[in-house]
Amino acid sequence: MRSEWTFSVRTMVGATVAATVVVALAGCGGDPGVPASGANEAPAGSSIAAPVAPRAPVDPRVLELAAGLALYEENCQICHGRTGLGDGGGGVGLAVKPANIREHFGDHSFDEMVARVVAGIPPAMPAAPISEDEVRLALSYIWSTIPDSAQARLRALQEQAAEEH
């Protein structure tokens, strides 16, 4: 009796594994009767292109924010802190405290911010060691960390400052 039970369990496990492989291959567009190396190739002499596996779309803004984060971490974070509040450890011993970048978004347009960072703000901040486009990415990253409600307030302040100039 035990040998019959063992045989039937092995048979069920084997059948389950085989069914799982067939389902997995079918889900991937493969054919269990075709070797893996030829699964995605068109037959010889065929004008039909082999199917291409779909790729998940990547939003370019996500890539830009990731690049901005990397640039910010490498060039700005030490003085301006993780989210641009001016609380980085590198600014502790400086005569002039690093700026809270977030507050400056309310005083200056985005283009003015980029120009100021690229040129430097004597005596406190040297000129940026990165290009204008890279500064834009770093500032875009900081902007993305500001809650929507605060962004709306900062935009209103920017408009007001633009009218006064």
PDB file of C-alpha atoms in Angstrom:
ATOM      1  CA  MET A   1       0.000   0.000   0.000  1.00  0.00           C
ATOM      2  CA  ARG A   2       2.814   2.399   0.860  1.00  0.00           C
ATOM      3  CA  SER A   3       4.497   1.787  -2.486  1.00  0.00           C
ATOM      4  CA  GLU A   4       1.240   2.602  -4.317  1.00  0.00           C
ATOM      5  CA  TRP A   5       0.892   5.838  -2.338  1.00  0.00           C
ATOM      6  CA  THR A   6       4.523   6.801  -3.059  1.00  0.00           C
ATOM      7  CA  PHE A   7       4.044   6.038  -6.758  1.00  0.00           C
ATOM      8  CA  SER A   8       0.876   8.148  -7.018  1.00  0.00           C
ATOM      9  CA  VAL A   9       2.462  11.097  -5.132  1.00  0.00           C
ATOM     10  CA  ARG A  10       5.492  10.976  -7.437  1.00  0.00           C
ATOM     11  CA  THR A  11       3.188  10.825 -10.453  1.00  0.00           C
ATOM     12  CA  MET A  12       1.150  13.821  -9.223  1.00  0.00           C
ATOM     13  CA  VAL A  13       4.274  15.849  -8.443  1.00  0.00           C
ATOM     14  CA  GLY A  14       5.755  14.982 -11.830  1.00  0.00           C
ATOM     15  CA  ALA A  15       2.527  15.901 -13.596  1.00  0.00           C
ATOM     16  CA  THR A  16       2.306  19.177 -11.662  1.00  0.00           C
ATOM     17  CA  VAL A  17       5.893  20.101 -12.552  1.00  0.00           C
ATOM     18  CA  ALA A  18       5.302  19.208 -16.205  1.00  0.00           C
ATOM     19  CA  ALA A  19       2.098  21.257 -16.310  1.00  0.00           C
ATOM     20  CA  THR A  20       3.868  24.209 -14.690  1.00  0.00           C
ATOM     21  CA  VAL A  21       6.638  24.067 -17.304  1.00  0.00           C
ATOM     22  CA  VAL A  22       4.111  23.932 -20.152  1.00  0.00           C
ATOM     23  CA  VAL A  23       2.144  26.876 -18.727  1.00  0.00           C
ATOM     24  CA  ALA A  24       5.329  28.876 -18.170  1.00  0.00           C
ATOM     25  CA  LEU A  25       6.524  28.217 -21.704  1.00  0.00           C
ATOM     26  CA  ALA A  26       3.137  29.085 -23.147  1.00  0.00           C
ATOM     27  CA  GLY A  27       3.076  32.315 -21.131  1.00  0.00           C
ATOM     28  CA  CYS A  28       6.492  33.242 -22.494  1.00  0.00           C
ATOM     29  CA  GLY A  29       5.548  32.448 -26.054  1.00  0.00           C
ATOM     30  CA  GLY A  30       7.676  29.321 -26.035  1.00  0.00           C
ATOM     31  CA  ASP A  31       6.688  25.938 -27.407  1.00  0.00           C
ATOM     32  CA  PRO A  32       7.500  22.894 -25.283  1.00  0.00           C
ATOM     33  CA  GLY A  33       8.259  21.004 -28.489  1.00  0.00           C
ATOM     34  CA  VAL A  34      10.880  23.513 -29.686  1.00  0.00           C
ATOM     35  CA  PRO A  35      14.345  23.725 -28.170  1.00  0.00           C
ATOM     36  CA  ALA A  36      14.913  26.883 -26.090  1.00  0.00           C
ATOM     37  CA  SER A  37      17.511  28.264 -28.520  1.00  0.00           C
ATOM     38  CA  GLY A  38      14.984  28.361 -31.349  1.00  0.00           C
ATOM     39  CA  ALA A  39      11.919  29.426 -29.389  1.00  0.00           C
ATOM     40  CA  ASN A  40      11.998  33.061 -30.522  1.00  0.00           C
ATOM     41  CA  GLU A  41      13.472  32.611 -33.969  1.00  0.00           C
ATOM     42  CA  ALA A  42      11.445  32.639 -37.168  1.00  0.00           C
ATOM     43  CA  PRO A  43      11.639  29.495 -39.286  1.00  0.00           C
ATOM     44  CA  ALA A  44      14.420  29.496 -41.885  1.00  0.00           C
ATOM     45  CA  GLY A  45      13.331  31.236 -45.083  1.00  0.00           C
ATOM     46  CA  SER A  46      10.377  32.893 -43.372  1.00  0.00           C
ATOM     47  CA  SER A  47       9.702  36.591 -43.823  1.00  0.00           C
ATOM     48  CA  ILE A  48       7.887  36.744 -40.489  1.00  0.00           C
ATOM     49  CA  ALA A  49       9.856  38.562 -37.833  1.00  0.00           C
ATOM     50  CA  ALA A  50      10.324  36.829 -34.515  1.00  0.00           C
ATOM     51  CA  PRO A  51       8.199  38.289 -31.728  1.00  0.00           C
ATOM     52  CA  VAL A  52      10.021  40.693 -29.466  1.00  0.00           C
ATOM     53  CA  ALA A  53       9.380  40.515 -25.762  1.00  0.00           C
ATOM     54  CA  PRO A  54       7.614  43.697 -24.631  1.00  0.00           C
ATOM     55  CA  ARG A  55       9.594  45.988 -22.356  1.00  0.00           C
ATOM     56  CA  ALA A  56       8.052  48.013 -19.595  1.00  0.00           C
ATOM     57  CA  PRO A  57       7.975  51.677 -20.607  1.00  0.00           C
ATOM     58  CA  VAL A  58      10.200  53.961 -18.582  1.00  0.00           C
ATOM     59  CA  ASP A  59       8.997  57.491 -18.004  1.00  0.00           C
ATOM     60  CA  PRO A  60      11.861  59.833 -19.009  1.00  0.00           C
ATOM     61  CA  ARG A  61      11.051  61.992 -15.988  1.00  0.00           C
ATOM     62  CA  VAL A  62      11.933  59.090 -13.713  1.00  0.00           C
ATOM     63  CA  LEU A  63      15.312  58.752 -15.403  1.00  0.00           C
ATOM     64  CA  GLU A  64      15.879  62.510 -15.149  1.00  0.00           C
ATOM     65  CA  LEU A  65      15.029  62.525 -11.443  1.00  0.00           C
ATOM     66  CA  ALA A  66      17.360  59.586 -10.831  1.00  0.00           C
ATOM     67  CA  ALA A  67      20.157  61.426 -12.662  1.00  0.00           C
ATOM     68  CA  GLY A  68      19.335  64.602 -10.717  1.00  0.00           C
ATOM     69  CA  LEU A  69      19.469  62.736  -7.421  1.00  0.00           C
ATOM     70  CA  ALA A  70      22.876  61.274  -8.271  1.00  0.00           C
ATOM     71  CA  LEU A  71      24.237  64.691  -9.279  1.00  0.00           C
ATOM     72  CA  TYR A  72      22.761  66.349  -6.196  1.00  0.00           C
ATOM     73  CA  GLU A  73      24.177  63.696  -3.859  1.00  0.00           C
ATOM     74  CA  GLU A  74      27.626  63.980  -5.404  1.00  0.00           C
ATOM     75  CA  ASN A  75      27.860  67.773  -5.670  1.00  0.00           C
ATOM     76  CA  CYS A  76      25.387  69.498  -3.345  1.00  0.00           C
ATOM     77  CA  GLN A  77      24.150  67.293  -0.542  1.00  0.00           C
ATOM     78  CA  ILE A  78      27.208  67.640   1.658  1.00  0.00           C
ATOM     79  CA  CYS A  79      26.353  71.295   2.350  1.00  0.00           C
ATOM     80  CA  HIS A  80      22.678  71.609   1.449  1.00  0.00           C
ATOM     81  CA  GLY A  81      21.527  68.354   3.064  1.00  0.00           C
ATOM     82  CA  ARG A  82      19.426  65.470   1.763  1.00  0.00           C
ATOM     83  CA  THR A  83      16.431  67.574   0.700  1.00  0.00           C
ATOM     84  CA  GLY A  84      18.031  70.986   0.152  1.00  0.00           C
ATOM     85  CA  LEU A  85      17.237  72.549   3.531  1.00  0.00           C
ATOM     86  CA  GLY A  86      20.816  73.789   4.044  1.00  0.00           C
ATOM     87  CA  ASP A  87      21.400  71.314   6.852  1.00  0.00           C
ATOM     88  CA  GLY A  88      24.237  69.217   5.424  1.00  0.00           C
ATOM     89  CA  GLY A  89      27.140  68.302   7.659  1.00  0.00           C
ATOM     90  CA  GLY A  90      29.670  70.000   5.349  1.00  0.00           C
ATOM     91  CA  GLY A  91      28.162  73.394   6.038  1.00  0.00           C
ATOM     92  CA  VAL A  92      28.564  73.291   9.824  1.00  0.00           C
ATOM     93  CA  GLY A  93      31.950  75.024   9.958  1.00  0.00           C
ATOM     94  CA  LEU A  94      31.334  77.511   7.149  1.00  0.00           C
ATOM     95  CA  ALA A  95      31.209  81.256   7.864  1.00  0.00           C
ATOM     96  CA  VAL A  96      28.029  81.533   5.774  1.00  0.00           C
ATOM     97  CA  LYS A  97      25.390  78.857   6.341  1.00  0.00           C
ATOM     98  CA  PRO A  98      24.401  76.963   3.161  1.00  0.00           C
ATOM     99  CA  ALA A  99      21.129  78.151   1.673  1.00  0.00           C
ATOM    100  CA  ASN A 100      17.819  76.398   2.004  1.00  0.00           C
ATOM    101  CA  ILE A 101      17.313  75.728  -1.703  1.00  0.00           C
ATOM    102  CA  ARG A 102      13.594  75.202  -1.229  1.00  0.00           C
ATOM    103  CA  GLU A 103      13.114  78.755   0.059  1.00  0.00           C
ATOM    104  CA  HIS A 104      15.027  80.181  -2.894  1.00  0.00           C
ATOM    105  CA  PHE A 105      12.532  78.609  -5.296  1.00  0.00           C
ATOM    106  CA  GLY A 106      10.076  81.206  -3.974  1.00  0.00           C
ATOM    107  CA  ASP A 107      12.472  84.111  -4.597  1.00  0.00           C
ATOM    108  CA  HIS A 108      13.802  83.190  -8.043  1.00  0.00           C
ATOM    109  CA  SER A 109      12.579  81.588 -11.247  1.00  0.00           C
ATOM    110  CA  PHE A 110      13.957  78.164 -12.064  1.00  0.00           C
ATOM    111  CA  ASP A 111      16.209  79.697 -14.763  1.00  0.00           C
ATOM    112  CA  GLU A 112      17.543  82.260 -12.268  1.00  0.00           C
ATOM    113  CA  MET A 113      18.279  79.459  -9.812  1.00  0.00           C
ATOM    114  CA  VAL A 114      20.220  77.543 -12.448  1.00  0.00           C
ATOM    115  CA  ALA A 115      22.220  80.650 -13.452  1.00  0.00           C
ATOM    116  CA  ARG A 116      23.060  81.464  -9.826  1.00  0.00           C
ATOM    117  CA  VAL A 117      24.247  77.934  -9.061  1.00  0.00           C
ATOM    118  CA  VAL A 118      26.303  77.729 -12.258  1.00  0.00           C
ATOM    119  CA  ALA A 119      27.994  81.089 -11.553  1.00  0.00           C
ATOM    120  CA  GLY A 120      28.332  80.555  -7.822  1.00  0.00           C
ATOM    121  CA  ILE A 121      27.167  82.837  -5.042  1.00  0.00           C
ATOM    122  CA  PRO A 122      30.172  84.552  -3.456  1.00  0.00           C
ATOM    123  CA  PRO A 123      31.358  84.368  -0.786  1.00  0.00           C
ATOM    124  CA  ALA A 124      29.297  81.392   0.301  1.00  0.00           C
ATOM    125  CA  MET A 125      29.124  79.077  -2.681  1.00  0.00           C
ATOM    126  CA  PRO A 126      31.648  78.427  -5.424  1.00  0.00           C
ATOM    127  CA  ALA A 127      30.609  77.991  -9.034  1.00  0.00           C
ATOM    128  CA  ALA A 128      29.061  74.608  -9.711  1.00  0.00           C
ATOM    129  CA  PRO A 129      31.511  71.938 -10.835  1.00  0.00           C
ATOM    130  CA  ILE A 130      28.800  70.558 -13.141  1.00  0.00           C
ATOM    131  CA  SER A 131      27.219  71.785 -16.365  1.00  0.00           C
ATOM    132  CA  GLU A 132      24.081  73.926 -16.612  1.00  0.00           C
ATOM    133  CA  ASP A 133      22.053  70.918 -17.752  1.00  0.00           C
ATOM    134  CA  GLU A 134      23.304  68.914 -14.783  1.00  0.00           C
ATOM    135  CA  VAL A 135      22.399  71.760 -12.411  1.00  0.00           C
ATOM    136  CA  ARG A 136      18.879  71.708 -13.922  1.00  0.00           C
ATOM    137  CA  LEU A 137      18.643  67.990 -13.170  1.00  0.00           C
ATOM    138  CA  ALA A 138      19.856  68.444  -9.581  1.00  0.00           C
ATOM    139  CA  LEU A 139      17.418  71.325  -8.955  1.00  0.00           C
ATOM    140  CA  SER A 140      14.594  69.341 -10.571  1.00  0.00           C
ATOM    141  CA  TYR A 141      15.292  66.559  -8.113  1.00  0.00           C
ATOM    142  CA  ILE A 142      15.033  68.979  -5.159  1.00  0.00           C
ATOM    143  CA  TRP A 143      11.828  70.453  -6.613  1.00  0.00           C
ATOM    144  CA  SER A 144      10.379  66.930  -6.806  1.00  0.00           C
ATOM    145  CA  THR A 145      10.893  66.470  -3.047  1.00  0.00           C
ATOM    146  CA  ILE A 146       8.692  69.474  -2.253  1.00  0.00           C
ATOM    147  CA  PRO A 147       5.040  68.582  -1.546  1.00  0.00           C
ATOM    148  CA  ASP A 148       2.525  69.732  -4.172  1.00  0.00           C
ATOM    149  CA  SER A 149       0.873  72.203  -1.794  1.00  0.00           C
ATOM    150  CA  ALA A 150       4.226  73.883  -1.083  1.00  0.00           C
ATOM    151  CA  GLN A 151       5.075  73.901  -4.811  1.00  0.00           C
ATOM    152  CA  ALA A 152       1.876  75.851  -5.476  1.00  0.00           C
ATOM    153  CA  ARG A 153       2.852  78.409  -2.828  1.00  0.00           C
ATOM    154  CA  LEU A 154       6.379  78.703  -4.261  1.00  0.00           C
ATOM    155  CA  ARG A 155       5.005  79.208  -7.783  1.00  0.00           C
ATOM    156  CA  ALA A 156       2.816  82.031  -6.502  1.00  0.00           C
ATOM    157  CA  LEU A 157       5.855  83.643  -4.843  1.00  0.00           C
ATOM    158  CA  GLN A 158       7.841  83.280  -8.093  1.00  0.00           C
ATOM    159  CA  GLU A 159       5.059  85.040 -10.014  1.00  0.00           C
ATOM    160  CA  GLN A 160       4.966  87.818  -7.465  1.00  0.00           C
ATOM    161  CA  ALA A 161       8.754  88.234  -7.614  1.00  0.00           C
ATOM    162  CA  ALA A 162       8.642  88.324 -11.430  1.00  0.00           C
ATOM    163  CA  GLU A 163       6.033  91.118 -11.324  1.00  0.00           C
ATOM    164  CA  GLU A 164       8.221  93.151  -8.942  1.00  0.00           C
ATOM    165  CA  HIS A 165      11.278  92.958 -11.199  1.00  0.00           C
TER     166      HIS A 165
END
